[in-house]
mmCIF file of C-alpha atoms and ligand atoms in Angstrom:
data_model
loop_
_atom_site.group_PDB
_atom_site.id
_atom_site.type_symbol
_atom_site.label_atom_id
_atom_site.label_comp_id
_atom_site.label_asym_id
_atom_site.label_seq_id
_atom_site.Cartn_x
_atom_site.Cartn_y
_atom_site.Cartn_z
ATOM 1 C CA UNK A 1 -13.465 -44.330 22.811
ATOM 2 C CA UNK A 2 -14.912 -43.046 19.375
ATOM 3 C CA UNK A 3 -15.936 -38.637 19.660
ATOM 4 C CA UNK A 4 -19.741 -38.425 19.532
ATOM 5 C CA UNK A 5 -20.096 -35.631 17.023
ATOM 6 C CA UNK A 6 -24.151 -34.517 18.168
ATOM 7 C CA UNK A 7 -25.471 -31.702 16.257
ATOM 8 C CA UNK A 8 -27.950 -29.143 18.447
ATOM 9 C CA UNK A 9 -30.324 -28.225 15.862
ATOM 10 C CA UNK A 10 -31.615 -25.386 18.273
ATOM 11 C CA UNK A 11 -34.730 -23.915 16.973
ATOM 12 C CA UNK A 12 -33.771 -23.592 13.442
ATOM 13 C CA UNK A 13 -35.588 -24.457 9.869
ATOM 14 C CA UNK A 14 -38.492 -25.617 8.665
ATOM 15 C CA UNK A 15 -39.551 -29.296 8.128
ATOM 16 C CA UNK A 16 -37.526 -29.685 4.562
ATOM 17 C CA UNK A 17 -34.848 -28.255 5.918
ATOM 18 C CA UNK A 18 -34.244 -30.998 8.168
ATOM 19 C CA UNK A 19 -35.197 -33.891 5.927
ATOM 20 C CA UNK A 20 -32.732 -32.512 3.097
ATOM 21 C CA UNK A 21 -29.847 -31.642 6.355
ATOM 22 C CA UNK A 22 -30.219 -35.245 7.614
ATOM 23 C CA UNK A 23 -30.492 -37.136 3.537
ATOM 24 C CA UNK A 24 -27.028 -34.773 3.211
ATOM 25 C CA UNK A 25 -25.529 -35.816 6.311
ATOM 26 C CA UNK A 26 -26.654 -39.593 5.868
ATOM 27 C CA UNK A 27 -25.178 -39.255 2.352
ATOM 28 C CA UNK A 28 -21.432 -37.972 3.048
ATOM 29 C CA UNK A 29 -21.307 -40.884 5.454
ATOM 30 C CA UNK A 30 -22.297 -43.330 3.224
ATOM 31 C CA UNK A 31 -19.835 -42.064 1.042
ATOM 32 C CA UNK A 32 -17.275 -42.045 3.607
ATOM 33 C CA UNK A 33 -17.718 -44.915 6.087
ATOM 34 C CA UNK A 34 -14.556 -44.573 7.007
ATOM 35 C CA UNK A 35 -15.809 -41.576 9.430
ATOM 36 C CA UNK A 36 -17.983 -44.487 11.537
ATOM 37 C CA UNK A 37 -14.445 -45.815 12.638
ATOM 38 C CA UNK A 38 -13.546 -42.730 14.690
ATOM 39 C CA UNK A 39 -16.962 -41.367 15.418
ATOM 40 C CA UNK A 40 -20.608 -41.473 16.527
ATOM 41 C CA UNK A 41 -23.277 -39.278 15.496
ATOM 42 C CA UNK A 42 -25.981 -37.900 17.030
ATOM 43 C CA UNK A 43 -28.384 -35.324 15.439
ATOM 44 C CA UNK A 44 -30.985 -33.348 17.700
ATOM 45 C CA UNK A 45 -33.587 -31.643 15.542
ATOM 46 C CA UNK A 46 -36.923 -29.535 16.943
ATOM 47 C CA UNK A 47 -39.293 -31.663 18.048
ATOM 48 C CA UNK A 48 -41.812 -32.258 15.627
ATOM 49 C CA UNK A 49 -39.128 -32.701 13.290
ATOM 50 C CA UNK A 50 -38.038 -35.972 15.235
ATOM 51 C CA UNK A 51 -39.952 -38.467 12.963
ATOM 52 C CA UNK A 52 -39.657 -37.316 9.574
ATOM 53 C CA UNK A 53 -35.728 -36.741 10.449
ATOM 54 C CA UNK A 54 -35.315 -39.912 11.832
ATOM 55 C CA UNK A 55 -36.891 -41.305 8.763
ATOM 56 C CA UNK A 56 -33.983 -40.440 6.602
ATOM 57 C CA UNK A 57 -31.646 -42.033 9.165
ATOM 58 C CA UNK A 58 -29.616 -44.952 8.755
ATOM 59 C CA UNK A 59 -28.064 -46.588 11.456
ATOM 60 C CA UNK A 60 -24.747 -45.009 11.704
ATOM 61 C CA UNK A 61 -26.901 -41.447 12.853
ATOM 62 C CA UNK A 62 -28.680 -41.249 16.193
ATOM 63 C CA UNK A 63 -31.403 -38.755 16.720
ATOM 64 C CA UNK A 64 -31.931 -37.158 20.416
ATOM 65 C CA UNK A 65 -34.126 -34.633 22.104
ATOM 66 C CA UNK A 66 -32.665 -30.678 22.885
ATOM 67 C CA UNK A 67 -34.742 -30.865 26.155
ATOM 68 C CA UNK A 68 -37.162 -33.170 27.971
ATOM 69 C CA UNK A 69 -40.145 -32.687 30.811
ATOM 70 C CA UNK A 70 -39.106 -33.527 34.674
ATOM 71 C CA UNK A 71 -42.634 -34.778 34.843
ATOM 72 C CA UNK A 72 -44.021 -38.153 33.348
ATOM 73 C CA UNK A 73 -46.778 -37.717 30.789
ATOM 74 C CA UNK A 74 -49.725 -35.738 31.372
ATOM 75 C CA UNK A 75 -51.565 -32.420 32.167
ATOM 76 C CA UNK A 76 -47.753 -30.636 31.404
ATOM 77 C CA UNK A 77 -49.182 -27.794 28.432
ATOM 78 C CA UNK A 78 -45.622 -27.171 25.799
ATOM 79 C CA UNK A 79 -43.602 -29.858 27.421
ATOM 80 C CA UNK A 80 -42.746 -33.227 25.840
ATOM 81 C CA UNK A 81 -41.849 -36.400 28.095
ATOM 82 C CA UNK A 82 -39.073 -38.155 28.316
ATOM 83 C CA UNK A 83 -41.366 -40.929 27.121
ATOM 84 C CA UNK A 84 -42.241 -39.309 23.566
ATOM 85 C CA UNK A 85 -38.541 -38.840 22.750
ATOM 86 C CA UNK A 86 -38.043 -42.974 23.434
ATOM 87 C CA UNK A 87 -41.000 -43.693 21.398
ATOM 88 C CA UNK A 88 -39.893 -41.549 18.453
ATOM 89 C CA UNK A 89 -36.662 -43.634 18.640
ATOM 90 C CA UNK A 90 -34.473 -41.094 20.601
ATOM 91 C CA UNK A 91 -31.381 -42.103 22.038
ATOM 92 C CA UNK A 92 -30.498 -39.654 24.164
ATOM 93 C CA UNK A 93 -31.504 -35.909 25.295
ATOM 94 C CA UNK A 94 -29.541 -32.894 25.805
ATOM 95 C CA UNK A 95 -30.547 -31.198 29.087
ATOM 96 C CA UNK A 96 -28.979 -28.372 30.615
ATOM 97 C CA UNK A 97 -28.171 -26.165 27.705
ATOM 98 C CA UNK A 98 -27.358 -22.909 28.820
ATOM 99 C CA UNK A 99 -29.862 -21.304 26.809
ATOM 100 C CA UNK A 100 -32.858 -23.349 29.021
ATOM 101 C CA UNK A 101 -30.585 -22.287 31.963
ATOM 102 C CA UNK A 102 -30.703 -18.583 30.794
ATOM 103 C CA UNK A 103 -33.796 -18.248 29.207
ATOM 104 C CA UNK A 104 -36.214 -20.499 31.161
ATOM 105 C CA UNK A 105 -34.692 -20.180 34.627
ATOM 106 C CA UNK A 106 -33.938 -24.100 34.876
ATOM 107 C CA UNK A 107 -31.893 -24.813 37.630
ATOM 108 C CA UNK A 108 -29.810 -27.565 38.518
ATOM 109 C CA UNK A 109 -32.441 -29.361 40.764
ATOM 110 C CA UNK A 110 -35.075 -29.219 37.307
ATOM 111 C CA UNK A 111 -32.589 -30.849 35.277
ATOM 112 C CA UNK A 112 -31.333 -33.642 37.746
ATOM 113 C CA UNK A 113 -35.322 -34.218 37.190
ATOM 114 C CA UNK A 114 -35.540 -34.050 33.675
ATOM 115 C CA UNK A 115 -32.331 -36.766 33.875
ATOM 116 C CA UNK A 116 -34.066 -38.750 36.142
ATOM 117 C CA UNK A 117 -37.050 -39.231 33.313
ATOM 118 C CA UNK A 118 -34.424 -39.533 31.093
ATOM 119 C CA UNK A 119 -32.614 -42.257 32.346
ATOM 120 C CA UNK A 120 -35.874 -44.178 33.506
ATOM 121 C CA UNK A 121 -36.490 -44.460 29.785
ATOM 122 C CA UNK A 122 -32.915 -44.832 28.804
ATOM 123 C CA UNK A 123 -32.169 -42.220 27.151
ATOM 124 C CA UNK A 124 -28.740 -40.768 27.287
ATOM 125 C CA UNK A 125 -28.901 -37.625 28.994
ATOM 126 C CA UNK A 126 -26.347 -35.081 27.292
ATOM 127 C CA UNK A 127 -25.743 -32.673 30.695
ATOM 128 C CA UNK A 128 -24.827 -29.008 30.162
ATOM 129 C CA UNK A 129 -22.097 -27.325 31.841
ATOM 130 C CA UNK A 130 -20.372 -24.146 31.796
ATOM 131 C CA UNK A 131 -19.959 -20.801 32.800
ATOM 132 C CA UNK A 132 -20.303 -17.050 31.855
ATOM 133 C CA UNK A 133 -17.692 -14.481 30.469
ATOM 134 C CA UNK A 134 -18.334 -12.849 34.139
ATOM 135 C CA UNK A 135 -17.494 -16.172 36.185
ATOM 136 C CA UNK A 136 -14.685 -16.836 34.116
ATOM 137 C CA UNK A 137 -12.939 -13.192 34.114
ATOM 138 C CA UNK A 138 -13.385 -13.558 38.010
ATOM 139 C CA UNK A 139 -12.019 -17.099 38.134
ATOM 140 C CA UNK A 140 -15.290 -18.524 38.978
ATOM 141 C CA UNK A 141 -15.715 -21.198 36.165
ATOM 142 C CA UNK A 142 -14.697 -24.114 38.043
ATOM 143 C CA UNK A 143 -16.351 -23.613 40.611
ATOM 144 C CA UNK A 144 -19.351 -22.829 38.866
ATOM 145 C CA UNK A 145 -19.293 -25.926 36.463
ATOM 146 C CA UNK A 146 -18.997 -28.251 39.436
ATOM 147 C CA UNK A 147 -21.557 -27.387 40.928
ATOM 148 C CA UNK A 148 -23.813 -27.420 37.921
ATOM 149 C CA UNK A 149 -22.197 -30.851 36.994
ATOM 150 C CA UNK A 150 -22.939 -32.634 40.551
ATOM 151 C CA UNK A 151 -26.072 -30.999 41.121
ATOM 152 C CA UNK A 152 -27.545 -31.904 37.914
ATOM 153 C CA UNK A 153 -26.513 -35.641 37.763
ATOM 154 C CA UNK A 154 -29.260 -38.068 39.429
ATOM 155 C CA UNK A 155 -28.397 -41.045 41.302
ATOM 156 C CA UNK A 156 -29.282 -42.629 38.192
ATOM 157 C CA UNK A 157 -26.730 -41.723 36.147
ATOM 158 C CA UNK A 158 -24.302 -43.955 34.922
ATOM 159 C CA UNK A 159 -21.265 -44.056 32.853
ATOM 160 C CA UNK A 160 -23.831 -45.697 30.234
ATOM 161 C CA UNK A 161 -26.347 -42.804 30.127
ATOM 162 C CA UNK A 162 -24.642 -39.709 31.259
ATOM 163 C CA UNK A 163 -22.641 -37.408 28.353
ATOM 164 C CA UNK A 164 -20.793 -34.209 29.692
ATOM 165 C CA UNK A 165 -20.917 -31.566 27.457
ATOM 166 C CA UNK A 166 -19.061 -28.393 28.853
ATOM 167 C CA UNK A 167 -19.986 -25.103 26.802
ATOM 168 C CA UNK A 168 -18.581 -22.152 28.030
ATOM 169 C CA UNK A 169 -21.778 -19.439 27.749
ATOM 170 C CA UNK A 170 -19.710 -16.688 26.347
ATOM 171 C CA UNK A 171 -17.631 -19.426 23.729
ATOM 172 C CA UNK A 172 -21.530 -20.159 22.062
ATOM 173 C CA UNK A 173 -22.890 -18.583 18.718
ATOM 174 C CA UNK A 174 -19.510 -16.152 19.001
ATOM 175 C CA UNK A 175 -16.862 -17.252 17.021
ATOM 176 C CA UNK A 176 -15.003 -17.243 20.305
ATOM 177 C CA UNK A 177 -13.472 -20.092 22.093
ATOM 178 C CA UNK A 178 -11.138 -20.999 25.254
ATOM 179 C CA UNK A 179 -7.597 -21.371 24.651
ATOM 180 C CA UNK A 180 -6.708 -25.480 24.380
ATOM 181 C CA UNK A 181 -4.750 -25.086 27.778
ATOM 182 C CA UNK A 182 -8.214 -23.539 28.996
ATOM 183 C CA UNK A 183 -10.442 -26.533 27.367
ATOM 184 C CA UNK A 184 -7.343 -28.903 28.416
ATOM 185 C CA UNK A 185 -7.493 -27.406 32.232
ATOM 186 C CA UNK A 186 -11.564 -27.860 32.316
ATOM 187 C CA UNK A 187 -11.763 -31.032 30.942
ATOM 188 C CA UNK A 188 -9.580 -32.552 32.916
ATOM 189 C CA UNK A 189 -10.957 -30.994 36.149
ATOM 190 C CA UNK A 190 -14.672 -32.274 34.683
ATOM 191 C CA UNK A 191 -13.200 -35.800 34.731
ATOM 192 C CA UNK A 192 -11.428 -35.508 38.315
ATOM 193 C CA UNK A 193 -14.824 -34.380 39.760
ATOM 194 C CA UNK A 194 -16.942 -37.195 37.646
ATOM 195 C CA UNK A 195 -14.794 -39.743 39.396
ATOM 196 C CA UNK A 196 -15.812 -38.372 42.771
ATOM 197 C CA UNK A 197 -19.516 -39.043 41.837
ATOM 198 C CA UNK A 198 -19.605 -42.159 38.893
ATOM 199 C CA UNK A 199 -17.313 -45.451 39.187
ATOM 200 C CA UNK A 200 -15.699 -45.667 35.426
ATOM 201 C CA UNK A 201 -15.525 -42.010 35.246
ATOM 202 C CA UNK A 202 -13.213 -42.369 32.430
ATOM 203 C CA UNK A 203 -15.687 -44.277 30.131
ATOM 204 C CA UNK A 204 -17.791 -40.867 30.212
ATOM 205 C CA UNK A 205 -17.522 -38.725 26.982
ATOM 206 C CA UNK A 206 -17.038 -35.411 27.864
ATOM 207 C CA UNK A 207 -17.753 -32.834 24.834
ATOM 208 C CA UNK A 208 -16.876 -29.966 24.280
ATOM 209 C CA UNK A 209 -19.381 -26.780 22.248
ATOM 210 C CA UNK A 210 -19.212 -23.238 21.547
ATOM 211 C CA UNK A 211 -17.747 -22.434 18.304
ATOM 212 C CA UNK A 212 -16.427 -25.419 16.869
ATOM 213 C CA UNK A 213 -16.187 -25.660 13.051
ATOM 214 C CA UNK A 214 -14.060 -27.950 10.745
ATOM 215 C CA UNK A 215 -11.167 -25.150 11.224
ATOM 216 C CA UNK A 216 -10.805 -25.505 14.928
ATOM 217 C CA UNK A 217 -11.762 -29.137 15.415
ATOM 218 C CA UNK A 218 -8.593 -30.666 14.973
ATOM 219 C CA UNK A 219 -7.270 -28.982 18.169
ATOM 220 C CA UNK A 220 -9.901 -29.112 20.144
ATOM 221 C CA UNK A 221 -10.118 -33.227 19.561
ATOM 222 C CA UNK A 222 -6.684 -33.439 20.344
ATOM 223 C CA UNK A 223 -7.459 -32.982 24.069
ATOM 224 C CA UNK A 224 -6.561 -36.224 26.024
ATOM 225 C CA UNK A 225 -10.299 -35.667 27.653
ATOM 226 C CA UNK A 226 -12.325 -34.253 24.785
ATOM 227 C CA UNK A 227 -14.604 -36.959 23.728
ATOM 228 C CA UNK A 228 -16.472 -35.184 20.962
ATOM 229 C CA UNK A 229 -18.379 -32.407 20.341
ATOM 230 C CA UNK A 230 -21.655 -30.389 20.525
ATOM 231 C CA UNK A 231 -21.905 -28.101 18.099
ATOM 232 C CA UNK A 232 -24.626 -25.485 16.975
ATOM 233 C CA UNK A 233 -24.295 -23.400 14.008
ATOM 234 C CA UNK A 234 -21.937 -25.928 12.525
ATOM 235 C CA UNK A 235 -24.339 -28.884 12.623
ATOM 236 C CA UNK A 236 -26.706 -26.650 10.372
ATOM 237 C CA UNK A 237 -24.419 -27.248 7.592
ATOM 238 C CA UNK A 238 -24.247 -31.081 6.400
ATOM 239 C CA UNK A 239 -20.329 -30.403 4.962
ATOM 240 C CA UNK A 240 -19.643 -28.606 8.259
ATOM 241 C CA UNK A 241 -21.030 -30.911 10.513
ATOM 242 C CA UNK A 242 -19.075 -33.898 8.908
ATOM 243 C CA UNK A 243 -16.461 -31.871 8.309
ATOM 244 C CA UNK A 244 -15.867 -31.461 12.415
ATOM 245 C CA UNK A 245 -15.872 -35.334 12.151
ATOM 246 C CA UNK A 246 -13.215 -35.392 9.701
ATOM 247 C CA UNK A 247 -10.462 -33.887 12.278
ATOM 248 C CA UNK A 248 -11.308 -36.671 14.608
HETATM 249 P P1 13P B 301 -22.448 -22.978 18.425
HETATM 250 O O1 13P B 301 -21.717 -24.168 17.843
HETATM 251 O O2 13P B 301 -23.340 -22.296 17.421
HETATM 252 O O3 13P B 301 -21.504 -22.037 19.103
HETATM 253 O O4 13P B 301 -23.448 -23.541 19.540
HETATM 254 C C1 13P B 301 -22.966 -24.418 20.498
HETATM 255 C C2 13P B 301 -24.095 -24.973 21.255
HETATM 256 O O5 13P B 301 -24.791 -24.275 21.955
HETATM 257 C C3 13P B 301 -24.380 -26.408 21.094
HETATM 258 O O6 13P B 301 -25.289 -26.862 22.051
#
């Protein structure tokens, strides 16, 4: 299976920014098309940046969503539906991200929602896992990412539309990141539990984000059940983005 390399644009730059980030990133891979043999890429920009990004795109660059409504369209004031996202040409839709989690108080019944929509529409729906500094130091975090995973997947999920991305909270924005034996240990476990739950299991990419730059890539892709990568800061950076790619 090829890594998806999907870059969270979070809630970063302003509308050139993103049209000169995606003509860069477009660019390098024209340049190098040897990078489409090993990878996929998947670029999720603020919403009203969808269109003009996706604009610049060529085929070899998917765009996506960094969130999605549980509701269908209507009377829903700041939310955009799952809807919108297909009709700007989304593929898929990260949903999950501990930040929503944190910030917004989703929980895992909200987000099995927002996949449902997702899926209805098919879209990809990029599912969030992973635990605090806290869960982890008290040997919580599988626990805690199972029950996040399960709970957030819809009966509509399928090996087709359902990504895995496990960020550990405390691994995000810090520089810091699990040992490989740790990623190794949780990505495996992720794939035991998937198989519970999904026939095919092991046609699921499971990514891993928090931290990963071109430096640490390498090792992190070499884990028999790391399927690619969702990276923040990094994806911010057209050389650094593709640059991840490059240790595929
Ligand atoms: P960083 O790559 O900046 O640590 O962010 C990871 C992330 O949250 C991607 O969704």
């Amino acid at each position: 299976m090829k890594n998806l390399i999907a870059g969270n644009w979070k809630m970063n730059g302003n509308l050139s920014d993103a049209v000169n980030l995606a003509q860069n990133i477009v660019q390098i891979i024209q340049n190098e098309p040897q990078l489409l043999e090993k990878n996929d890429f998947l670029i999720c920009p603020p919403y009203h940046h969808l269109v003009p990004v996706q604009a610049e795109l060529s085929m070899a660059v998917s765009i996506g969503g960094q969130d999605c409504s549980p509701f269908d369209n209507g009377a829903y004031t700041g939310d955009i539906s799952a809807e919108m996202l297909k009709d700007a040409n989304c593929s898929s839709v990260i949903l999950g991200h501990s930040e929503r989690r944190q910030y917004y108080l989703e929980s895992n019944m909200f987000i099995r929602q927002k996949a449902m929509m997702a899926n209805e529409q098919g879209l990809t729906s990029i599912i969030c896992v992973g635990e605090t500094e806290e869960q982890r130091e008290a040997g919580e975090e599988q626990d805690v990412v199972v029950a996040q995973m399960l709970e957030s997947l819809p009966e509509t999920a399928t090996t087709e539309n359902t990504v895995i991305a496990y960020e550990p909270v405390w691994a995000i924005g810090t520089g810091k990141i699990p040992t490989i034996e740790d990623i190794t240990a949780m990505h495996d476990f992720i794939r035991s539990k998937l198989s519970e739950k999904l026939e095919n299991a092991n046609k699921v990419r499971i990514l891993y984000g928090g931290s990963v730059k071109p430096a640490n890539a390498a090792e992190i892709f070499a884990v028999e059940n790391v399927n690619g990568a969702l990276i923040g800061g990094a994806s911010l950076k057209a050389e650094d983005f593709i640059g991840i790619a490059k240790a595929s």
